[in-house]
């Protein structure tokens, strides 16, 4: 069976697939779909190649090696960043981003390369059995058709002070969210964190500070990561997002967190552009990666100077139609009052209308994705059954009912 991945880039320029990262859950197509175990043997020859093909996107291996780490030009930027007032900084960044040559791939705001790959693989698998339809384990628990995850990075004291008012709006529309805090950037009032936790919100680590150091070199990482991990453990923070999403997959894979959210499905506008093309969680060593899939508020408002709501609602609708994960990344610093808070509330109203969605915290999605990886689907006499820890929350679905497969 030929597996092709239609990616509009020069294949010869791609680095070879990289399996040095220790993997606990698998990212191959069989594990993604969770097809009946009795189908595995017949599909075995396509499973390994499907993982290499998927991880070329998931791990951004389509980018040259040097572009999969923070750009060296960022060092000079961080040396002077503190000296430039925020308004001017946004204007300068906006000009620089617009002048930058756009990556041809992934496209923005929607990139369907991985969607098409998963779909092609499963349809070819049905052909192997001469079957019109088949069963798989649904992507989300309790019969949900897609998922909604709200996250925030809290960049400053000002943002921290706006958390409660944003939280109130989220509660009003039936949501809870996760807040990622830079642990050494401004004084954190942990009592207020605790208050929000009691209301069902969650907190994660947004590095130590936005100084571009964490993944700048092996030496920086070796010095800073243990400090970050110790602080995070002290405060019960299980999730991580890299400051400015300046990321290094290999380093993140070694960090003492349960899940990471430093990657986008597609984001050509970040200082380290790229994207995993994934509208679903995936496995990154022993962590679960939760890519953010709606454009950041900061990108739309400050860099592109666009009204965020139309792009957000269009993309949320697209993701929901494919049964994927709508994962927002907003900042109370930029989106925590005035017209932008109104736009965010409009987005929440829109999301609240997706009745079949699982509204979940990042830790819940990460926990579920690990659990789903350990479930087994068996089909006997045409009847599916799922076994394994957490099987009661899982649903066997017909592929014909799964929009991603069709
Ligand atoms: Zn940040």
Coordinates of C-alpha atoms and ligand atoms in Angstrom, one line a residue:
X1 CA 0.0 0.0 0.0
X2 CA 1.5 3.3 -1.0
X3 CA 1.4 6.0 1.6
X4 CA 1.8 9.4 0.2
X5 CA 1.9 12.7 2.1
X6 CA 0.9 15.6 -0.1
X7 CA 3.1 18.3 1.3
X8 CA 3.9 21.2 -1.1
X9 CA 7.5 21.5 -0.2
X10 CA 10.8 20.2 -1.6
X11 CA 11.0 16.6 -0.3
X12 CA 14.7 16.4 -1.0
X13 CA 15.3 19.2 1.4
X14 CA 13.8 17.4 4.3
X15 CA 15.9 16.0 7.1
X16 CA 15.5 12.3 7.7
X17 CA 13.0 11.2 10.2
X18 CA 14.3 11.3 13.7
X19 CA 13.5 8.6 16.2
X20 CA 16.0 9.5 18.9
X21 CA 13.2 10.9 21.1
X22 CA 11.9 8.3 23.5
X23 CA 8.3 7.6 22.7
X24 CA 5.8 6.2 25.2
X25 CA 2.5 6.6 23.2
X26 CA 2.7 6.1 19.5
X27 CA 1.8 8.6 16.7
X28 CA 1.3 6.0 13.9
X29 CA -2.0 6.0 12.1
X30 CA -3.3 2.8 13.7
X31 CA -2.7 4.2 17.2
X32 CA -4.3 7.5 16.1
X33 CA -7.4 5.9 14.8
X34 CA -7.5 3.0 17.3
X35 CA -8.8 0.4 14.8
X36 CA -9.8 -3.1 15.9
X37 CA -6.8 -5.1 17.1
X38 CA -7.6 -8.0 14.8
X39 CA -6.9 -5.7 11.9
X40 CA -3.4 -4.9 13.1
X41 CA -1.5 -7.8 11.5
X42 CA -2.8 -7.1 8.0
X43 CA -1.9 -3.4 8.3
X44 CA 1.5 -3.9 10.0
X45 CA 3.6 -3.0 7.0
X46 CA 1.9 0.4 6.8
X47 CA 2.0 1.3 10.5
X48 CA 5.7 2.1 10.9
X49 CA 5.8 4.2 7.8
X50 CA 2.7 6.1 8.9
X51 CA 4.4 7.1 12.1
X52 CA 7.4 8.4 10.3
X53 CA 5.2 10.4 7.9
X54 CA 3.0 11.8 10.7
X55 CA 6.0 12.8 12.8
X56 CA 7.6 14.6 10.0
X57 CA 4.7 17.1 10.5
X58 CA 4.1 16.6 14.2
X59 CA 7.7 17.2 15.1
X60 CA 8.2 19.9 12.4
X61 CA 10.8 17.8 10.7
X62 CA 9.8 19.4 7.4
X63 CA 11.7 22.4 8.6
X64 CA 15.4 22.5 8.3
X65 CA 17.1 21.5 11.6
X66 CA 18.2 25.0 12.3
X67 CA 14.6 26.3 12.1
X68 CA 13.4 23.8 14.7
X69 CA 15.1 25.8 17.5
X70 CA 14.8 29.4 18.6
X71 CA 16.4 31.7 15.9
X72 CA 19.8 33.1 16.8
X73 CA 18.6 36.6 15.9
X74 CA 16.4 36.5 18.9
X75 CA 19.4 36.9 21.2
X76 CA 20.0 40.5 20.0
X77 CA 16.2 41.2 20.3
X78 CA 16.1 40.0 23.9
X79 CA 19.1 42.2 24.8
X80 CA 17.2 45.3 23.9
X81 CA 13.6 44.2 24.4
X82 CA 13.3 45.6 27.9
X83 CA 14.3 49.1 26.7
X84 CA 11.6 49.4 24.1
X85 CA 8.1 50.5 25.3
X86 CA 5.4 47.8 24.7
X87 CA 3.3 49.8 22.2
X88 CA 6.4 50.6 20.0
X89 CA 7.5 47.0 20.3
X90 CA 4.2 45.7 18.9
X91 CA 4.4 48.2 16.0
X92 CA 8.0 47.1 15.2
X93 CA 7.1 43.4 15.5
X94 CA 4.1 44.0 13.2
X95 CA 6.3 45.6 10.5
X96 CA 8.9 42.9 10.8
X97 CA 6.3 40.1 10.7
X98 CA 4.6 41.5 7.6
X99 CA 7.9 42.0 5.9
X100 CA 9.0 38.4 6.6
X101 CA 8.8 36.0 3.8
X102 CA 5.9 33.6 4.6
X103 CA 6.6 29.9 4.9
X104 CA 4.9 28.1 2.0
X105 CA 3.9 25.4 4.4
X106 CA 2.0 25.0 6.7
X107 CA -0.7 27.3 5.3
X108 CA -2.5 29.6 7.7
X109 CA -5.0 29.8 9.3
X110 CA -6.0 26.3 8.2
X111 CA -3.6 23.5 7.2
X112 CA -5.1 20.2 6.3
X113 CA -2.0 18.1 5.3
X114 CA -2.3 15.9 8.3
X115 CA -6.1 15.6 8.2
X116 CA -5.7 14.4 4.6
X117 CA -3.0 12.0 5.6
X118 CA -5.0 10.4 8.4
X119 CA -8.0 10.2 6.1
X120 CA -6.1 8.6 3.2
X121 CA -4.5 6.1 5.5
X122 CA -7.7 4.9 7.0
X123 CA -9.5 4.7 3.7
X124 CA -6.7 2.7 2.2
X125 CA -6.9 0.4 5.3
X126 CA -10.6 -0.2 4.6
X127 CA -9.6 -1.2 1.1
X128 CA -7.2 -3.8 2.4
X129 CA -10.2 -5.6 4.0
X130 CA -12.5 -4.8 1.1
X131 CA -14.7 -3.1 3.7
X132 CA -17.1 -0.2 3.2
X133 CA -17.0 0.6 6.9
X134 CA -15.2 -0.2 10.1
X135 CA -15.0 0.6 13.8
X136 CA -12.6 2.8 15.7
X137 CA -12.3 4.2 19.2
X138 CA -13.8 7.8 19.2
X139 CA -11.3 10.6 19.8
X140 CA -13.1 12.0 22.8
X141 CA -14.7 10.6 25.9
X142 CA -18.3 10.3 26.8
X143 CA -19.5 10.5 23.2
X144 CA -18.2 14.0 22.6
X145 CA -17.7 14.9 18.9
X146 CA -14.9 17.4 19.4
X147 CA -13.2 19.2 22.2
X148 CA -12.7 22.8 23.4
X149 CA -9.7 23.8 25.6
X150 CA -9.2 27.4 26.7
X151 CA -5.7 28.5 27.7
X152 CA -4.0 31.8 28.6
X153 CA -0.5 33.0 29.1
X154 CA -0.3 35.7 31.7
X155 CA 2.6 37.9 30.6
X156 CA 2.6 40.6 33.3
X157 CA 1.3 41.8 36.6
X158 CA -1.4 43.7 34.6
X159 CA -2.5 40.4 33.0
X160 CA -2.5 38.7 36.4
X161 CA -4.8 41.3 37.8
X162 CA -7.3 40.7 35.0
X163 CA -7.5 37.0 35.5
X164 CA -10.6 37.1 37.7
X165 CA -12.6 39.2 35.3
X166 CA -11.8 36.9 32.4
X167 CA -12.5 33.9 34.5
X168 CA -16.0 35.3 35.5
X169 CA -16.9 35.6 31.8
X170 CA -15.8 32.0 31.1
X171 CA -17.8 30.7 34.1
X172 CA -20.8 32.6 32.8
X173 CA -20.7 30.6 29.6
X174 CA -19.9 27.3 31.2
X175 CA -16.2 27.1 30.7
X176 CA -13.1 26.8 32.8
X177 CA -9.6 27.5 31.5
X178 CA -5.9 27.1 32.1
X179 CA -3.5 29.9 33.0
X180 CA 0.2 29.6 32.3
X181 CA 2.4 31.8 34.5
X182 CA 6.1 32.8 33.9
X183 CA 7.5 31.8 37.3
X184 CA 10.2 34.4 37.7
X185 CA 8.9 37.4 35.8
X186 CA 6.7 39.2 38.3
X187 CA 5.6 38.4 41.9
X188 CA 2.8 35.8 41.8
X189 CA 0.1 35.9 44.4
X190 CA -0.4 32.2 45.0
X191 CA -3.5 32.8 47.2
X192 CA -5.3 34.2 44.2
X193 CA -4.1 31.2 42.1
X194 CA -5.6 28.9 44.8
X195 CA -8.9 30.8 44.7
X196 CA -9.2 30.3 41.0
X197 CA -8.3 26.6 41.4
X198 CA -11.1 26.2 43.8
X199 CA -13.4 27.5 41.1
X200 CA -12.2 24.8 38.7
X201 CA -9.4 26.6 36.8
X202 CA -6.0 25.2 36.2
X203 CA -2.4 26.6 36.2
X204 CA 0.6 25.8 34.2
X205 CA 4.2 27.0 33.8
X206 CA 5.1 29.5 31.1
X207 CA 8.8 29.2 31.7
X208 CA 10.7 31.4 34.1
X209 CA 10.6 34.6 32.0
X210 CA 10.4 36.0 28.5
X211 CA 14.1 36.4 28.1
X212 CA 14.6 33.9 25.4
X213 CA 17.1 31.9 27.4
X214 CA 15.5 28.5 28.2
X215 CA 16.2 26.8 24.9
X216 CA 19.0 29.2 23.7
X217 CA 21.8 26.7 24.4
X218 CA 22.4 23.3 26.1
X219 CA 24.1 25.2 28.9
X220 CA 21.1 27.6 29.4
X221 CA 18.7 24.7 29.4
X222 CA 20.8 22.6 31.8
X223 CA 20.9 25.6 34.2
X224 CA 17.3 26.8 33.9
X225 CA 15.2 23.7 33.4
X226 CA 15.8 22.2 36.9
X227 CA 14.9 25.6 38.5
X228 CA 11.7 25.8 36.4
X229 CA 10.8 22.1 37.1
X230 CA 11.4 22.6 40.8
X231 CA 9.2 25.7 41.0
X232 CA 6.5 24.1 38.9
X233 CA 6.5 21.0 41.1
X234 CA 6.3 23.1 44.3
X235 CA 3.2 24.8 43.0
X236 CA 1.6 21.7 41.4
X237 CA 1.9 22.9 37.8
X238 CA 1.8 19.9 35.5
X239 CA 1.7 21.6 32.1
X240 CA 4.2 23.7 30.2
X241 CA 4.2 26.3 27.5
X242 CA 7.5 27.8 26.3
X243 CA 7.7 31.6 26.6
X244 CA 7.0 33.2 23.1
X245 CA 6.6 29.6 22.0
X246 CA 10.4 29.5 21.4
X247 CA 10.7 25.8 21.5
X248 CA 13.1 22.8 21.2
X249 CA 11.3 19.5 20.8
X250 CA 14.1 17.4 22.0
X251 CA 14.6 19.5 25.2
X252 CA 10.8 19.7 25.9
X253 CA 10.6 15.9 25.5
X254 CA 12.9 15.5 28.5
X255 CA 11.1 18.0 30.8
X256 CA 9.3 16.9 34.0
X257 CA 5.8 17.9 32.9
X258 CA 2.8 15.8 31.9
X259 CA 1.9 17.9 28.9
X260 CA 3.2 20.7 26.7
X261 CA 1.4 23.3 24.6
X262 CA 4.3 25.1 23.0
X263 CA 3.4 24.1 19.4
X264 CA 0.7 25.3 17.1
X265 CA -1.1 23.4 14.4
X266 CA 0.1 26.3 12.2
X267 CA 1.6 29.6 13.2
X268 CA 3.8 31.4 10.7
X269 CA 3.7 34.6 12.8
X270 CA 5.6 33.5 15.9
X271 CA 9.3 34.4 16.3
X272 CA 9.9 30.7 15.6
X273 CA 7.4 30.0 12.8
X274 CA 6.1 26.5 12.0
X275 CA 3.4 24.1 13.1
X276 CA 2.5 20.5 13.7
X277 CA -0.5 20.5 11.4
X278 CA -2.3 18.6 14.1
X279 CA -5.9 19.3 15.3
X280 CA -5.5 16.6 17.9
X281 CA -3.2 15.9 20.8
X282 CA -0.2 13.7 20.1
X283 CA 2.6 11.9 22.0
X284 CA 5.9 13.6 22.6
X285 CA 8.1 11.2 24.5
X286 CA 6.2 10.7 27.8
X287 CA 4.4 14.0 27.5
X288 CA 1.2 14.7 25.6
X289 CA 1.5 17.6 23.2
X290 CA -1.6 19.8 23.0
X291 CA -1.1 22.2 20.0
X292 CA -2.9 25.5 20.1
X293 CA -5.2 25.5 17.1
X294 CA -6.8 29.0 17.1
X295 CA -4.6 31.9 16.2
X296 CA -3.3 33.8 19.2
X297 CA -5.0 37.1 20.2
X298 CA -1.7 38.8 20.1
X299 CA -1.0 37.7 16.5
X300 CA -4.3 38.9 15.2
X301 CA -4.6 42.1 17.2
X302 CA -1.1 43.4 17.3
X303 CA 0.8 41.8 14.5
X304 CA -1.8 41.5 11.8
X305 CA -4.1 44.3 13.1
X306 CA -7.2 42.3 12.3
X307 CA -10.4 41.8 14.2
X308 CA -9.9 38.4 15.9
X309 CA -13.4 37.2 16.0
X310 CA -14.1 36.3 12.3
X311 CA -10.8 34.2 12.1
X312 CA -11.5 32.5 15.4
X313 CA -15.1 31.5 14.6
X314 CA -14.3 30.4 11.1
X315 CA -11.5 28.2 12.3
X316 CA -13.4 26.9 15.3
X317 CA -16.2 25.8 13.0
X318 CA -13.7 24.0 10.7
X319 CA -12.0 22.1 13.5
X320 CA -15.4 21.2 15.0
X321 CA -16.5 19.9 11.6
X322 CA -13.5 17.5 11.6
X323 CA -14.0 16.4 15.2
X324 CA -10.7 18.0 16.4
X325 CA -9.5 20.0 19.4
X326 CA -10.3 23.7 19.5
X327 CA -7.5 25.0 21.7
X328 CA -7.4 28.8 22.3
X329 CA -4.4 30.8 23.4
X330 CA -5.2 34.3 24.6
X331 CA -3.5 36.7 27.0
X332 CA -5.4 38.7 29.7
X333 CA -2.7 41.3 29.1
X334 CA -4.0 41.9 25.5
X335 CA -7.5 40.5 25.6
X336 CA -8.5 41.1 29.2
X337 CA -10.6 44.3 28.8
X338 CA -12.5 46.5 26.4
X339 CA -13.3 45.5 22.9
X340 CA -11.0 42.6 22.8
X341 CA -12.5 41.1 26.0
X342 CA -15.9 41.5 24.2
X343 CA -14.5 39.7 21.2
X344 CA -13.3 36.9 23.4
X345 CA -16.8 36.7 25.1
X346 CA -18.3 36.5 21.6
X347 CA -16.0 33.6 20.8
X348 CA -17.1 31.8 24.0
X349 CA -20.7 32.3 23.1
X350 CA -20.0 30.8 19.7
X351 CA -18.1 27.8 21.3
X352 CA -20.8 27.3 23.8
X353 CA -23.2 26.6 20.9
X354 CA -21.2 23.5 19.9
X355 CA -23.2 21.2 22.1
X356 CA -21.4 18.0 21.3
X357 CA -18.0 19.4 22.4
X358 CA -16.1 18.2 25.4
X359 CA -15.2 21.3 27.4
X360 CA -12.0 20.2 29.1
X361 CA -8.9 21.5 30.9
X362 CA -5.5 20.7 29.3
X363 CA -4.7 18.2 32.1
X364 CA -7.9 16.3 31.4
X365 CA -7.2 16.1 27.6
X366 CA -3.7 15.0 28.3
X367 CA -4.9 12.3 30.7
X368 CA -7.5 11.1 28.3
X369 CA -5.1 10.9 25.4
X370 CA -2.7 8.7 27.5
X371 CA -5.6 6.6 28.6
X372 CA -7.0 6.2 25.1
X373 CA -3.6 5.0 23.9
X374 CA -3.9 2.0 26.3
X375 CA -7.4 1.0 25.2
X376 CA -8.1 -2.0 23.0
X377 CA -10.9 -2.4 20.5
X378 CA -12.1 -5.8 19.5
X379 CA -15.0 -6.6 17.1
X380 CA -16.7 -9.9 17.3
X381 CA -19.7 -10.9 15.2
X382 CA -19.9 -7.3 14.1
X383 CA -20.1 -6.0 17.7
X384 CA -17.4 -3.7 19.1
X385 CA -16.1 -3.9 22.6
X386 CA -13.4 -1.7 24.3
X387 CA -11.2 -2.9 27.1
X388 CA -8.6 -1.2 29.3
X389 CA -8.5 1.4 32.0
X390 CA -11.1 4.1 31.3
X391 CA -12.9 2.0 28.7
X392 CA -16.3 3.1 30.2
X393 CA -15.7 6.6 29.0
X394 CA -14.7 5.5 25.5
X395 CA -17.0 5.0 22.5
X396 CA -16.7 2.7 19.5
X397 CA -17.7 4.6 16.4
X398 CA -18.3 3.6 12.9
X399 CA -15.8 5.3 10.5
X400 CA -18.7 6.2 8.3
X401 CA -19.9 8.5 11.1
X402 CA -16.5 10.1 11.6
X403 CA -16.1 13.2 9.5
X404 CA -12.3 12.9 9.6
X405 CA -12.5 9.6 7.8
X406 CA -14.8 10.9 5.0
Ligands
LIG1 ZN1 4.2 34.5 26.8

